Structure formats: structure tokens, C-alpha cells
Amino acid sequence: MSKLVCYFTKAYSTGSASSPLSAATIERRTPTATDVQIQILYCGVCHSDLHFARNEWAFTQYPAVPGHEIVGRVTAVGSGVKKFKVGETVGVGCLVDSCRTCPDCRSGLEQFCAGMVMTYGSMDEHLNAPTLGGYAQSIVVTEDFVLRIPANLNLASAAPLLCAGITTYSPMRHWKVGPGQKVGIVGLGGLGHMGVKFARAFGAHVVLFTTSPNKVADAKRLGAHEVVVSTDADQMAAQAGSFDFILDAVSATHDINAYLNLLKHDGNLVLVGAPEKPLPVAAFPLLFRRRSLSGSLIGGLPETQEMLDFCGTHNITSDVEMIRMDQINDAYERMLKSDVKYRFVIDMATLT
Amino acid sequence: MSKLVCYFTKAYSTGSASSPLSAATIERRTPTATDVQIQILYCGVCHSDLHFARNEWAFTQYPAVPGHEIVGRVTAVGSGVKKFKVGETVGVGCLVDSCRTCPDCRSGLEQFCAGMVMTYGSMDEHLNAPTLGGYAQSIVVTEDFVLRIPANLNLASAAPLLCAGITTYSPMRHWKVGPGQKVGIVGLGGLGHMGVKFARAFGAHVVLFTTSPNKVADAKRLGAHEVVVSTDADQMAAQAGSFDFILDAVSATHDINAYLNLLKHDGNLVLVGAPEKPLPVAAFPLLFRRRSLSGSLIGGLPETQEMLDFCGTHNITSDVEMIRMDQINDAYERMLKSDVKYRFVIDMATLT
């Protein structure tokens, strides 16, 4: 595809796996007929941003701009754009395009499309260049991958819904979490705290598992009916065989079998964190109770809009800690120590 | 419960984890009002028998009698027995009783009942003694745990249906294997060869995975549409992301992630073999395609009868190799080398 006219916007980028992020100027394509140009107001900070910036998944091309929890205001629309107008408040998540024609795309499961274009780390065919994420003043996205943000939500607190929100909402919808069920959430971080809020809103009995006794009170404030300190063997044993569904939001190495044993028969444990090393899984807890260990990653565009609308109806947002753009490198270090309640969000007005 | 009157029957038992099996005389309870007494004609040899005889699961009490793939003829019935008459051909599988009152029992999922009584290695409350399995001339079982064998099936070849049959039938029914699906079966042994037959009968496109190039022709004879030699990286790569369902019947250590990567999104890999050591499971193949790793173990009584009736309709039995009772120790050694096509069955007339 020929190279389009482009414009420049300020951003925070990194030039190598070992460099800090710093101010830079990047290219965006000028909006095509079907594009929406967005002034970015807030961008959430996902652990994936850090993995990507530091090339921990070994596919990063530099210079790299992370950020896929984007909330902003429409500043321009292409001539063919039907769904959005200048001035509207919108969001962009982990995907900015897909093939549009495969069965997955036609089913609204763009996250499985072999041609999916991620917000950062994919190829932007318009520019023949890697896609660059939301740590920037503006972004241009095809309208079908732009989402509406319900008017009643705080915009900064809504930003993490675009990744942490859909990542926890989607598996609970897929596996039909609802009233009468006992649901476990493992880990109280950016993902886990959203998991607690959604599981509670879906009507389940919610049990939060944490290694930190000092998180008990906050977990209950967020909606957990019970909190189990997972290092306490007696507390764990008391929960054996009682869960319909467990959402495991822990990326650090941990004993997955201890949680598999907490499931009822036909129960499902779903990983949404991504531990780097393979997890040793014992066959017997799976066999004897027909349990399942699954994984889930974000969601498709229709379900992401559904999640945002659900959040509007139920007034759900993330608990966030606002940072300036120039605090991002410190924020990464704090995130590595789980020192955030529960998601950093960059106020993009501070990128000047 | 008070000790009932009992009778004696010949059997093959072992007195320790390191002893061979040898002829012995054991006690059976005389039939109560709801019991069926069965002359055992054939008993299949399951790998579990060997694990149990050698105390490899650390719960064996000695003397121990293995055997839970039992086919025989009714020789006596209690006064209250309604479903069976003397002379009928019947089967007994891995379970001989359960609590009858829990939600699982009421749903016909006796395999999940906390009070389930296994054919060997559980407690027989009638005798206050461990249950003893089917390597014997007769057995007494409550009528609700006795199954009908369709008249058209060869009795010796039907015996392995009681464990290997239901173990492979149940998960494929539970996860709705059927026409239009691509189904993989990993391993061509006692379980795997039944998996191939059932998957084919259910209308799926069946692919057998084996490490043995010399099993290719036989797998096709048994019903596989394709056979993949799993040590051939090119053959494996050609199957990536194409399976709806994979039944993994391998107990030996093997790379489960190689098979997870063969699943489509939302596909399921179900373990029916029981590897002793934990399997290292990589999170990414699960996350990126919402795949599941599950386990399954036998089935409930209603489903076991359904499976037998299905086998009658479709004329499905196991491929068996008949042995005399006194060949059982050699058969175990051959089983350890996978040197059997595909299930040993003991002709109990040779136990004299």
C-alpha cells in the first residue's frame, strides 16, 4: 500500500529494551475516509506495556510507543465515518484493525483473527511502519475499532477498561458467571480488582485470593464477599472443591494445582495473567473432577463495547492512580513491585 | 454394618507391591436382596490394575485383587432385584456403589460422588473389608451398578468397554464431538484405539497421533482418517490450530504444549491418561486462543449403559488379545512396553 500523508504528534517512546521512555515526535497517518482522529486524554498503564517496551516478548521493533488503554476526544473524522462525530468521547483498546473477512472477524471475535493489528507492535499497512500506542497526544484509528465511552463514567478511570476491563469481563461472560455461583479471583492487581468488580456485578459470590493480608480490607471494599490469604493452608483447605469458576490474574510463578483443587467438578480455572515459565499442572485434579484449565485474552470489538455499556449501567470503573507522562519510568518500577492501587493512568495533558 | 454371610471364590491376588499375582481364595458377600451374583467370564486388563497391584497410587491394601472390566453371566439375584434375571449377560465397570443421595448420584454422575465405591481399592461396607476386583470367578454387585451387555457384542471384546470404553466415550460426549469436527486422538493403546473408534462413529474427522510409524496402517484400519507421526515436526506443524478437540490418552511424559498448539480457538484437549509427574503447561497457547486443558475419568452409570447400547448399535468393541489367568504377570510386563493390540482380556475359564 502506498504511503499516506502523515502528521506529527508528541509521544513517549523508547529506542531499546534497556532505555527509559522519553519524549519524542512520531508520525501518525492523516485520517482516511473511514478513520477517526482522537486527541488522547488518558492512557492506562498495562503490564504488557512494560513487557513490550523491554522486548520481553521478543517481537518489539524500536522506536516503540506502548499504551492500549486509550480514552480521548474525536478531533477529526474521515468523510465516510458514520458512527462518530468531532467532540465525542471515545476509547481504543488493544486492537486497531483486523482482516474483516475471516469467520472470526465476521463473528466479532477479532482477537482471534490471524490478521489482527495490535495498537502497538503490529504493522500499520497505511504507513508501512510498526503501530505506535497511546502514550501520545493523538492517534488515528479506523472507526470500526473505536469504542464509545458511556457519558456517566469518569474518563480517567474508564481508560483501564479498554484492556484490564475486557480481559476480565470476557472470560466471565464466556463461561457464564452469574448468580448462585461461587467465583474466585486470584490476585488483587490491575486485572484482579476489575475481576472482583465484574464478578460481584454479575451476581456471583466472590472470593478474592491474595498473598497479602494487608489487602483484605480493600478487597472487601471493592466487592469481595470473602478474602482468602493463599499462604494460609487452613484457609485454602476450607475452600476445597467449592468453586464454579476461578479467574487467575497472577503473572508471577504460583502453584496452579492448589487452585485447581478448589474447583467443583466441571469447574473452570481461567488464566488471564501470563506467567513466563510453563506451569506444572498435575493431571489428577483435572481427571478426577473433569475440571478445566483455560486461558483468555482481551475480547472482540462487540464484546468490548458491551463491557463498556455494562460499566456505564453499573457505574464500574477502575481504581486508578494518576501520573504525569514524565513519571512513566518510575511507574514501571512501582508496577514491578505491585505498588499501585490498582492501575496507573497517564494524564496526557502533562505531555507538552 | 454387621458382617454378612459370605462365600468363597477363586481369584488372582497379590500380597505386596513387589509380589506377582497368584491364585488365591477370596470372600464375597452372599447376595443381599438387591444384589446380583455374577460368574465372571472375561476381565479386561487396565493399566490401572498394574498401578493398583504395585501400589503406585499409594492407597492399596493387601491382599489386593485388580480388575474392573468385567463381563459375566448372572448366577443368582436377591429377592428385590428387578432389572436382572439368572442367565443374563452383564457387565461391571470401575464402580460398584455410591451414596445414592447426593446431587451427583441423583444426576447419574456417580463418578463424582464422595462416597463412590470402586470395584477394587475401596471399602465394602457389607464385609467391612476392601473391595476386590474382577480377576476372580465371581463377584456380587448391587443391581444399580450392573450393566447390560448388548446381545450382538462378542463378550470377551466387550469387557474393555467397561473402563477403556467409557473413559473415551464420556469426554467426547460431554464436549459434544460430532460431524464437521476435526478430532485428534493421542496414543494408540487401550484407550486410544477406543477413542479412534468412537470419534469415527460420532462422525468426526479423526486424526491419530503416534510416536510409532509402524502403527500408521493399523490406526487407519481402526478408523483414523489421518495418522500423524508426532516426532515429525513438519507433520505436527501442518496440523497447527486445526483441531476442535483432542483426546490425550498417553500416560507417559510428553509435551502437552505441542498438542495445545494444534487446537483451534475454543478447542479443548482432554487428558484421559494420567501422567505421574506434573505437565509443564505454557500459558500463551491457552491465552491466545482461549483453549482449555481438561481431564476426564470414566463416566456415570447411565452414561456407561448408554455407551454400551451405542456399541451394540454400531457394533463397536475393543481389539483384544486373550490371555490365560496365569499369564497376567507376563501381560503386565508386556503392557509396560505397550506390547498389546490393544487390550489384554483374561479368559476366566482358565482360572481353575
XYZ file of C-alpha atoms in Angstrom:
704
model
C 0.000 0.000 0.000
C 1.335 3.437 -0.836
C 2.480 5.654 1.952
C -0.157 8.169 3.021
C 0.237 11.729 4.051
C 1.098 11.814 7.706
C 1.324 14.310 10.523
C 3.417 14.535 13.659
C 2.377 14.155 17.252
C 4.208 14.174 20.565
C 4.678 10.831 22.295
C 6.794 8.920 24.792
C 8.889 6.254 23.179
C 11.880 4.043 23.799
C 14.730 3.161 21.462
C 15.867 -0.087 23.025
C 14.968 -2.728 25.587
C 17.216 -1.110 28.166
C 16.402 2.567 27.579
C 13.892 4.554 29.592
C 10.898 6.024 27.822
C 11.355 9.655 26.829
C 9.690 12.414 24.841
C 9.712 12.037 21.086
C 7.815 13.067 17.991
C 6.124 10.330 15.980
C 4.203 10.030 12.720
C 0.508 9.267 12.500
C -1.353 8.841 9.241
C -3.751 11.613 8.349
C -7.262 10.218 8.664
C -8.521 8.260 5.655
C -12.211 8.284 4.746
C -13.003 5.680 7.413
C -10.627 6.936 10.110
C -11.221 8.738 13.365
C -8.563 11.069 14.761
C -8.514 11.151 18.537
C -6.902 13.562 20.974
C -5.738 11.245 23.737
C -6.820 12.458 27.182
C -5.830 9.475 29.305
C -3.908 6.270 28.769
C -3.807 3.393 31.257
C -0.527 1.628 32.011
C -0.735 -2.129 31.442
C 1.931 -4.632 32.447
C 2.048 -5.556 28.749
C 3.338 -2.053 28.043
C 6.386 -2.814 30.164
C 6.910 -6.276 28.614
C 6.721 -4.672 25.183
C 8.943 -1.671 25.945
C 11.622 -4.012 27.294
C 11.204 -6.550 24.484
C 10.385 -9.313 26.945
C 8.211 -10.990 24.322
C 10.990 -10.683 21.734
C 8.991 -9.036 18.950
C 9.432 -5.349 19.745
C 10.667 -3.065 16.974
C 12.183 0.234 18.037
C 11.433 3.048 18.449
C 8.426 1.703 20.344
C 5.443 3.517 21.873
C 3.323 1.458 24.331
C -0.214 2.157 25.506
C -3.503 0.395 24.701
C -5.945 1.718 27.289
C -6.812 4.900 25.464
C -9.577 7.387 26.174
C -9.860 10.603 24.211
C -11.931 13.039 22.219
C -12.632 12.907 18.499
C -10.883 15.762 16.720
C -11.487 14.789 13.091
C -13.352 12.137 11.119
C -12.948 10.886 7.553
C -15.653 11.610 5.006
C -17.061 8.082 5.261
C -17.200 7.844 9.040
C -20.752 7.192 10.210
C -20.527 6.291 13.871
C -18.559 9.165 15.384
C -18.548 12.952 15.362
C -15.971 15.527 16.363
C -16.130 16.181 20.093
C -17.370 12.755 21.158
C -15.613 10.790 23.884
C -14.202 7.505 22.672
C -11.875 4.665 23.580
C -9.323 2.459 21.846
C -8.116 -0.827 23.285
C -5.578 -3.437 22.263
C -6.699 -3.757 18.634
C -6.835 -1.129 15.890
C -7.733 -3.323 12.911
C -8.190 -6.877 11.630
C -8.814 -8.600 8.297
C -12.609 -8.026 8.486
C -13.356 -11.045 6.305
C -12.398 -14.215 8.192
C -15.015 -16.178 10.169
C -13.603 -14.808 13.442
C -13.925 -11.204 12.292
C -17.426 -11.858 10.995
C -18.289 -13.303 14.419
C -16.937 -10.299 16.277
C -14.002 -12.306 17.620
C -11.307 -10.099 16.138
C -8.886 -11.140 18.891
C -8.523 -14.487 17.094
C -8.058 -13.050 13.596
C -4.706 -14.027 12.097
C -4.569 -10.536 10.572
C -5.379 -8.620 13.739
C -3.490 -5.351 14.120
C -2.485 -4.560 17.674
C -2.410 -0.994 18.894
C 1.344 -1.308 19.284
C 3.780 -3.872 17.974
C 1.916 -4.744 14.755
C 2.373 -3.329 11.260
C 0.381 -0.319 10.172
C -0.154 -1.038 6.471
C -1.098 2.575 5.815
C 2.309 3.823 6.916
C 4.327 0.673 6.248
C 5.582 1.072 9.778
C 5.027 -0.517 13.189
C 1.898 0.602 15.004
C 2.572 3.011 17.862
C 0.475 3.060 21.019
C -1.320 5.511 23.213
C 1.467 7.227 25.138
C 0.913 10.116 22.739
C -1.142 13.217 22.155
C -3.205 11.751 19.372
C -3.960 8.582 17.437
C -5.799 7.707 14.223
C -7.923 4.562 14.168
C -10.401 3.104 11.706
C -13.899 3.760 13.036
C -14.810 0.092 13.457
C -12.138 -0.221 16.153
C -13.186 2.882 18.051
C -15.462 2.417 21.067
C -17.996 4.656 22.788
C -17.405 5.607 26.409
C -20.653 5.946 28.412
C -21.218 9.564 29.406
C -21.531 8.890 33.134
C -18.079 7.344 33.557
C -15.043 9.250 34.805
C -12.806 9.333 31.758
C -9.504 8.691 33.507
C -10.926 5.772 35.485
C -12.528 4.354 32.354
C -9.245 4.077 30.453
C -8.181 0.744 32.040
C -11.486 -0.802 30.973
C -10.077 -0.979 27.441
C -7.659 -3.745 28.427
C -7.941 -4.737 32.105
C -11.703 -4.425 31.862
C -12.339 -6.542 28.789
C -9.658 -9.083 29.818
C -11.600 -9.918 32.972
C -15.132 -9.313 31.657
C -14.825 -11.533 28.588
C -13.937 -14.883 30.242
C -16.587 -14.431 32.919
C -19.190 -13.832 30.212
C -17.873 -16.673 28.050
C -18.037 -19.161 30.935
C -21.363 -17.699 32.115
C -20.508 -16.437 35.587
C -23.699 -15.446 37.352
C -25.961 -15.657 40.397
C -25.736 -18.802 42.506
C -22.103 -19.356 41.566
C -19.024 -19.161 43.744
C -16.276 -17.348 41.883
C -12.641 -16.944 42.866
C -10.355 -14.140 41.762
C -6.640 -14.801 42.251
C -4.531 -11.694 42.775
C -5.587 -8.138 43.540
C -3.841 -6.020 40.938
C -4.945 -4.189 37.831
C -6.744 -7.242 36.420
C -7.827 -8.793 39.711
C -9.543 -5.714 41.087
C -11.592 -5.462 37.885
C -12.366 -9.176 38.179
C -13.767 -8.613 41.666
C -15.955 -5.746 40.475
C -17.354 -7.658 37.493
C -17.914 -10.935 39.357
C -19.826 -9.009 42.015
C -21.851 -7.148 39.399
C -22.706 -10.473 37.704
C -24.280 -11.637 40.954
C -21.753 -14.285 41.972
C -20.424 -14.980 45.456
C -16.916 -13.530 45.139
C -13.812 -14.799 46.914
C -10.546 -12.933 46.462
C -7.262 -14.814 46.906
C -4.200 -12.814 47.846
C -0.799 -13.437 49.383
C -1.041 -10.077 51.182
C -3.025 -9.958 54.445
C -2.967 -6.173 54.164
C -5.191 -6.317 51.072
C -8.120 -7.969 52.858
C -9.999 -4.796 53.750
C -9.565 -3.236 50.337
C -10.713 -6.401 48.565
C -13.942 -6.278 50.563
C -14.384 -2.605 49.746
C -14.048 -3.487 46.067
C -16.787 -6.104 46.333
C -15.325 -9.418 47.537
C -17.618 -11.352 49.893
C -14.663 -13.302 51.278
C -10.907 -12.901 51.167
C -8.558 -15.887 51.464
C -4.899 -15.382 52.308
C -3.494 -18.011 49.988
C -0.373 -18.644 52.041
C -2.583 -19.929 54.869
C -3.007 -23.666 54.254
C -6.020 -23.934 56.549
C -7.856 -21.135 54.756
C -7.129 -22.788 51.415
C -8.198 -26.248 52.606
C -11.516 -24.834 53.808
C -12.321 -23.814 50.210
C -11.538 -27.187 48.569
C -13.889 -28.323 45.820
C -16.272 -25.397 46.214
C -15.745 -23.077 43.239
C -17.606 -22.952 39.951
C -15.090 -20.639 38.337
C -11.727 -19.098 39.199
C -10.131 -16.204 37.346
C -6.368 -16.318 37.832
C -4.877 -12.866 37.276
C -1.384 -13.600 38.583
C 1.583 -13.351 36.233
C 4.162 -14.427 38.799
C 5.004 -18.100 39.220
C 2.471 -19.736 41.549
C 1.021 -23.149 42.340
C -1.839 -23.586 39.904
C -2.722 -27.025 41.303
C -3.659 -25.502 44.643
C -6.356 -23.545 42.811
C -7.461 -26.400 40.536
C -8.228 -28.358 43.700
C -10.601 -25.601 44.834
C -12.900 -26.173 41.842
C -16.060 -28.263 41.909
C -16.369 -30.912 39.234
C -16.743 -29.307 35.821
C -15.300 -26.099 37.233
C -13.009 -23.914 35.211
C -9.864 -22.025 36.124
C -9.050 -19.347 33.551
C -5.651 -17.733 33.263
C -5.620 -14.082 32.286
C -2.180 -13.378 33.663
C 0.677 -14.728 31.585
C 3.379 -16.425 33.655
C 6.599 -16.579 31.653
C 7.569 -20.123 32.643
C 5.390 -23.186 31.993
C 3.102 -24.015 34.921
C 3.466 -27.548 36.313
C -0.069 -28.941 36.111
C -0.919 -32.188 37.900
C -3.221 -34.432 35.873
C -5.178 -35.903 38.784
C -7.022 -32.719 39.911
C -8.213 -32.357 36.314
C -9.150 -36.015 35.771
C -10.992 -36.757 38.982
C -13.343 -33.805 38.746
C -13.447 -33.134 34.990
C -12.004 -29.720 35.694
C -10.577 -27.405 33.057
C -7.650 -25.017 32.892
C -8.166 -22.374 30.222
C -6.795 -19.084 29.049
C -8.401 -15.926 27.791
C -7.092 -12.738 26.260
C -8.996 -9.457 25.818
C -12.199 -9.789 23.743
C -13.641 -8.828 20.383
C -14.927 -5.389 19.479
C -18.661 -6.056 20.020
C -17.980 -7.538 23.445
C -15.681 -4.660 24.362
C -18.491 -2.202 23.603
C -20.898 -4.417 25.566
C -18.490 -4.307 28.515
C -18.233 -0.524 28.358
C -22.023 -0.211 28.229
C -22.304 -2.633 31.170
C -19.850 -0.433 33.073
C -21.975 2.592 32.272
C -25.112 0.889 33.558
C -23.429 -0.395 36.707
C -21.120 2.584 37.191
C -17.981 0.451 37.120
C -14.548 1.883 36.502
C -11.019 1.089 37.568
C -9.454 2.370 40.768
C -6.644 4.453 39.362
C -3.573 6.421 40.373
C -2.943 9.356 38.080
C 0.584 10.062 36.879
C 2.264 12.633 34.697
C 3.752 11.381 31.429
C 7.259 12.005 32.738
C 6.598 9.665 35.687
C 6.156 6.628 33.460
C 9.578 5.092 34.110
C 9.084 5.323 37.877
C 5.591 3.925 37.441
C 7.038 0.865 35.677
C 9.351 0.236 38.633
C 6.463 0.570 41.071
C 4.307 -1.709 38.921
C 7.018 -4.374 39.121
C 6.642 -4.205 42.917
C 2.812 -4.293 42.652
C 2.886 -0.870 44.269
C -0.208 0.594 42.609
C -3.888 0.732 43.559
C -4.775 -0.538 41.088
C -3.856 0.954 37.743
C -1.664 3.854 36.709
C -3.291 6.219 34.250
C -1.316 8.865 32.424
C -2.885 12.320 32.256
C -1.922 13.102 28.684
C -2.325 16.845 29.288
C 1.054 16.546 31.025
C 2.741 15.598 27.731
C 3.598 19.033 26.456
C -22.773 -52.518 59.297
C -22.882 -56.091 60.519
C -20.866 -58.675 58.695
C -22.946 -60.705 56.274
C -22.728 -64.327 55.407
C -20.100 -64.789 52.771
C -18.872 -67.398 50.336
C -15.531 -68.188 48.788
C -14.414 -67.787 45.200
C -11.141 -68.322 43.375
C -9.195 -65.249 42.355
C -5.750 -63.922 41.466
C -4.347 -61.630 44.101
C -1.132 -60.076 45.286
C 0.133 -59.629 48.823
C 2.543 -56.758 48.294
C 3.652 -54.137 45.826
C 6.564 -56.291 44.712
C 4.868 -59.697 44.565
C 3.485 -61.253 41.402
C -0.204 -62.033 41.233
C -1.046 -65.636 42.103
C -4.001 -67.920 42.746
C -5.906 -67.347 45.968
C -9.312 -67.835 47.516
C -11.246 -64.718 48.493
C -14.504 -63.887 50.264
C -17.536 -62.408 48.528
C -20.709 -61.464 50.345
C -23.706 -63.682 49.670
C -26.179 -61.648 47.631
C -28.437 -59.331 49.620
C -31.977 -58.571 48.442
C -30.713 -56.011 45.926
C -27.570 -57.827 44.824
C -26.677 -59.649 41.639
C -24.182 -62.526 41.711
C -22.161 -62.798 38.534
C -19.994 -65.596 37.174
C -17.115 -63.704 35.601
C -16.423 -64.864 32.047
C -13.909 -62.236 30.942
C -11.983 -59.451 32.610
C -10.043 -56.791 30.729
C -6.590 -55.724 31.930
C -6.351 -51.979 32.521
C -3.144 -50.092 33.230
C -4.812 -49.025 36.475
C -4.779 -52.678 37.551
C -0.999 -52.617 37.415
C -0.727 -49.245 39.204
C -3.007 -50.611 41.917
C -1.326 -54.027 42.279
C 2.049 -52.309 42.683
C 0.699 -49.600 44.998
C 1.847 -46.869 42.632
C -1.017 -44.667 43.822
C -0.146 -45.363 47.476
C -3.594 -46.439 48.667
C -3.506 -50.193 48.003
C -4.408 -52.522 50.856
C -3.207 -56.118 50.557
C -4.152 -58.751 49.635
C -5.362 -56.928 46.524
C -7.366 -58.202 43.547
C -7.426 -55.907 40.476
C -9.879 -55.982 37.575
C -12.689 -53.575 36.627
C -13.598 -54.530 33.073
C -15.880 -57.379 33.953
C -18.275 -59.317 31.741
C -20.170 -62.299 33.058
C -23.397 -64.173 33.489
C -25.926 -63.722 36.284
C -25.957 -66.778 38.555
C -28.194 -65.528 41.357
C -30.279 -62.449 42.197
C -31.612 -61.126 45.508
C -35.336 -61.178 46.193
C -35.689 -57.469 45.438
C -33.738 -57.396 42.185
C -35.928 -56.144 39.345
C -33.642 -55.465 36.436
C -31.750 -58.737 36.012
C -32.503 -62.445 35.792
C -30.342 -65.522 36.164
C -28.616 -66.329 32.893
C -28.410 -62.791 31.532
C -25.128 -61.358 30.292
C -23.975 -58.351 32.264
C -21.037 -56.061 32.891
C -19.400 -54.315 35.853
C -17.023 -51.400 35.466
C -14.958 -49.280 37.834
C -17.749 -48.553 40.333
C -19.818 -50.964 42.425
C -21.718 -48.486 44.612
C -22.097 -44.848 45.676
C -24.057 -42.864 48.256
C -27.192 -42.705 46.044
C -28.401 -39.483 47.671
C -26.006 -36.655 46.778
C -26.725 -34.316 43.843
C -24.098 -36.106 41.748
C -25.659 -39.532 42.330
C -29.110 -38.147 41.604
C -27.733 -36.732 38.343
C -26.190 -40.037 37.304
C -22.682 -38.698 37.854
C -21.661 -41.322 40.397
C -18.012 -40.910 39.419
C -18.019 -37.613 41.331
C -19.774 -38.938 44.465
C -17.611 -38.546 47.555
C -18.971 -41.911 48.696
C -18.308 -43.796 45.485
C -17.180 -47.397 45.947
C -14.606 -48.533 43.421
C -14.589 -52.114 42.207
C -11.221 -52.535 43.874
C -9.403 -50.447 46.440
C -12.481 -49.059 48.230
C -14.241 -50.351 51.348
C -17.054 -52.863 51.037
C -19.315 -51.872 53.924
C -21.129 -55.186 53.750
C -17.971 -57.150 54.554
C -16.037 -54.415 56.379
C -13.200 -55.228 54.028
C -11.559 -53.739 50.943
C -13.390 -54.318 47.674
C -11.785 -56.957 45.472
C -11.853 -56.751 41.691
C -12.653 -58.920 38.735
C -9.647 -61.239 38.465
C -11.943 -63.850 40.052
C -14.526 -66.453 39.253
C -17.433 -64.463 40.625
C -18.476 -61.113 42.043
C -21.537 -59.745 43.849
C -22.725 -56.242 42.964
C -25.802 -54.204 43.829
C -28.112 -54.233 40.801
C -27.920 -50.491 40.185
C -24.243 -50.838 39.336
C -24.684 -53.781 36.986
C -24.894 -53.042 33.266
C -26.496 -54.827 30.314
C -24.276 -56.076 27.512
C -25.976 -55.860 24.094
C -26.604 -59.334 22.719
C -24.749 -58.801 19.451
C -21.379 -57.990 21.001
C -18.589 -60.513 21.434
C -18.352 -60.869 25.197
C -14.585 -61.002 25.507
C -14.150 -57.962 23.245
C -16.855 -56.102 25.127
C -15.094 -56.373 28.505
C -12.734 -53.385 27.923
C -15.734 -51.175 27.171
C -16.407 -51.085 30.923
C -13.349 -48.896 31.531
C -11.447 -48.072 28.326
C -14.760 -47.637 26.532
C -16.497 -45.276 28.923
C -13.248 -43.381 29.627
C -13.027 -42.344 25.986
C -16.759 -42.163 25.194
C -17.696 -39.879 28.082
C -15.453 -36.869 27.360
C -16.294 -36.941 23.666
C -19.993 -36.863 24.543
C -19.502 -34.230 27.244
C -17.632 -31.921 24.861
C -20.021 -32.748 22.000
C -17.730 -34.344 19.453
C -19.620 -34.785 16.202
C -19.832 -34.302 12.439
C -17.916 -31.378 10.978
C -15.312 -31.505 13.717
C -11.655 -32.419 13.499
C -10.722 -34.634 16.419
C -7.283 -35.792 17.473
C -6.513 -38.916 19.463
C -3.060 -39.026 21.053
C -1.643 -42.501 21.544
C -2.793 -45.814 20.111
C -3.152 -48.089 23.122
C -6.077 -49.499 25.036
C -7.708 -46.087 25.466
C -6.543 -44.530 22.210
C -7.837 -47.278 19.946
C -11.284 -46.955 21.554
C -11.041 -43.187 21.124
C -10.453 -43.644 17.394
C -13.441 -45.959 17.076
C -15.810 -43.663 18.978
C -14.656 -40.441 17.309
C -15.192 -42.087 13.930
C -18.611 -43.378 14.965
C -19.577 -39.873 16.146
C -18.937 -38.589 12.626
C -15.776 -36.547 13.257
C -12.708 -36.317 11.058
C -10.260 -38.406 13.091
C -6.505 -37.870 13.306
C -4.410 -40.301 15.307
C -1.114 -39.126 16.784
C 1.529 -41.738 17.480
C 5.270 -41.871 18.024
C 5.370 -45.214 16.168
C 5.447 -45.100 12.361
C 4.616 -48.813 12.386
C 1.167 -48.063 13.842
C 0.030 -45.963 10.878
C -1.672 -48.744 8.928
C -3.417 -50.177 11.945
C -4.693 -46.763 13.037
C -6.321 -46.352 9.636
C -7.826 -49.833 9.857
C -9.343 -48.829 13.212
C -10.942 -45.747 11.704
C -8.464 -42.865 11.651
C -8.735 -40.658 8.566
C -5.193 -39.390 9.070
C -2.221 -40.513 11.129
C 0.445 -38.065 12.297
C 3.811 -39.313 13.493
C 4.238 -36.897 16.362
C 8.047 -36.998 16.324
C 7.960 -35.457 12.835
C 7.994 -31.686 13.376
C 6.780 -30.964 9.836
C 3.779 -33.253 10.215
C 2.919 -31.607 13.528
C 3.338 -28.077 12.154
C 0.973 -28.867 9.298
C -1.794 -29.523 11.844
C -1.358 -26.303 13.862
C -4.541 -24.577 15.009
C -6.846 -27.003 13.226
C -8.453 -29.207 15.898
C -11.767 -28.791 17.680
C -10.983 -31.466 20.243
C -8.053 -33.660 21.211
C -8.276 -36.707 23.446
C -4.895 -37.366 25.030
C -4.620 -40.997 26.089
C -0.902 -41.035 26.885
C 0.251 -41.721 30.432
C 3.963 -41.319 29.680
C 5.582 -37.902 29.990
C 5.049 -35.941 26.781
C 4.917 -32.359 25.550
C 1.342 -31.261 26.116
C 2.027 -27.790 24.678
C 2.734 -29.282 21.262
C -0.844 -30.570 21.259
C -2.406 -27.433 22.768
C -0.987 -25.544 19.806
C -2.872 -27.832 17.438
C -6.246 -26.665 18.769
C -8.412 -24.001 17.153
C -9.583 -21.207 19.389
C -12.016 -22.506 21.990
C -10.698 -26.020 21.395
C -10.306 -28.491 24.198
C -7.575 -31.009 24.977
C -8.789 -33.646 27.419
C -6.439 -35.864 29.367
C -7.655 -39.396 29.988
C -4.216 -40.827 30.618
C -2.700 -39.929 33.960
C 0.949 -38.920 33.752
C 2.591 -39.282 37.159
C 4.593 -36.056 37.035
C 3.050 -32.600 36.618
C 2.883 -31.500 32.985
C 4.606 -28.203 32.186
C 1.839 -26.141 30.564
C 2.724 -22.895 28.797
C 0.173 -20.144 29.418
C 0.394 -18.497 25.996
C -1.136 -21.314 23.896
C -4.113 -21.233 26.276
C -4.454 -17.440 26.441
C -4.130 -16.546 22.787
C -6.763 -18.957 21.574
C -8.979 -19.367 24.661
C -8.070 -23.043 24.648
C -8.758 -25.433 27.502
C -6.894 -28.330 29.056
C -9.250 -30.662 30.887
C -9.371 -34.097 32.422
C -11.969 -36.811 32.441
C -12.311 -40.111 34.246
C -14.758 -42.926 33.382
C -18.426 -41.866 33.468
C -21.597 -42.335 35.482
C -23.796 -45.416 35.357
C -26.460 -44.056 32.978
C -23.801 -42.926 30.534
C -21.966 -46.232 30.788
C -25.160 -48.056 29.798
C -25.681 -45.509 27.010
C -22.159 -46.238 25.782
C -22.756 -49.999 25.802
C -26.011 -49.554 23.895
C -24.221 -47.281 21.407
C -21.612 -50.009 20.950
C -24.390 -52.516 20.325
C -25.964 -50.293 17.677
C -22.653 -49.512 15.981
C -21.068 -52.912 16.601
C -18.100 -51.434 18.445
C -15.852 -53.491 20.704
C -12.223 -53.456 21.707
C -9.486 -55.170 19.757
C -8.296 -57.687 22.306
C -5.601 -60.244 22.945
C -6.848 -63.141 25.040
C -4.702 -64.454 27.874
C -4.966 -67.178 30.458
C -5.225 -66.080 34.078
C -1.739 -67.428 34.790
C -0.294 -65.168 32.075
C -1.255 -61.994 33.923
C 2.217 -61.190 35.269
C 3.753 -61.509 31.807
C 0.889 -59.437 30.423
C 1.754 -56.629 32.860
C 5.336 -56.614 31.617
C 4.186 -56.515 28.010
C 1.703 -53.753 28.851
C 4.567 -51.676 30.247
C 6.222 -51.976 26.844
C 2.941 -51.124 25.045
C 3.211 -54.569 23.505
C -0.512 -55.329 23.187
C -3.076 -54.811 20.449
C -4.885 -53.234 22.151
C -6.179 -54.709 25.358
C -5.471 -57.922 27.209
C -8.561 -59.799 28.286
C -8.410 -62.690 30.730
C -10.448 -65.756 29.836
C -11.699 -66.526 33.323
C -12.441 -70.155 32.361
C -8.656 -70.616 32.695
C -8.829 -69.828 36.437
C -9.498 -73.298 37.770
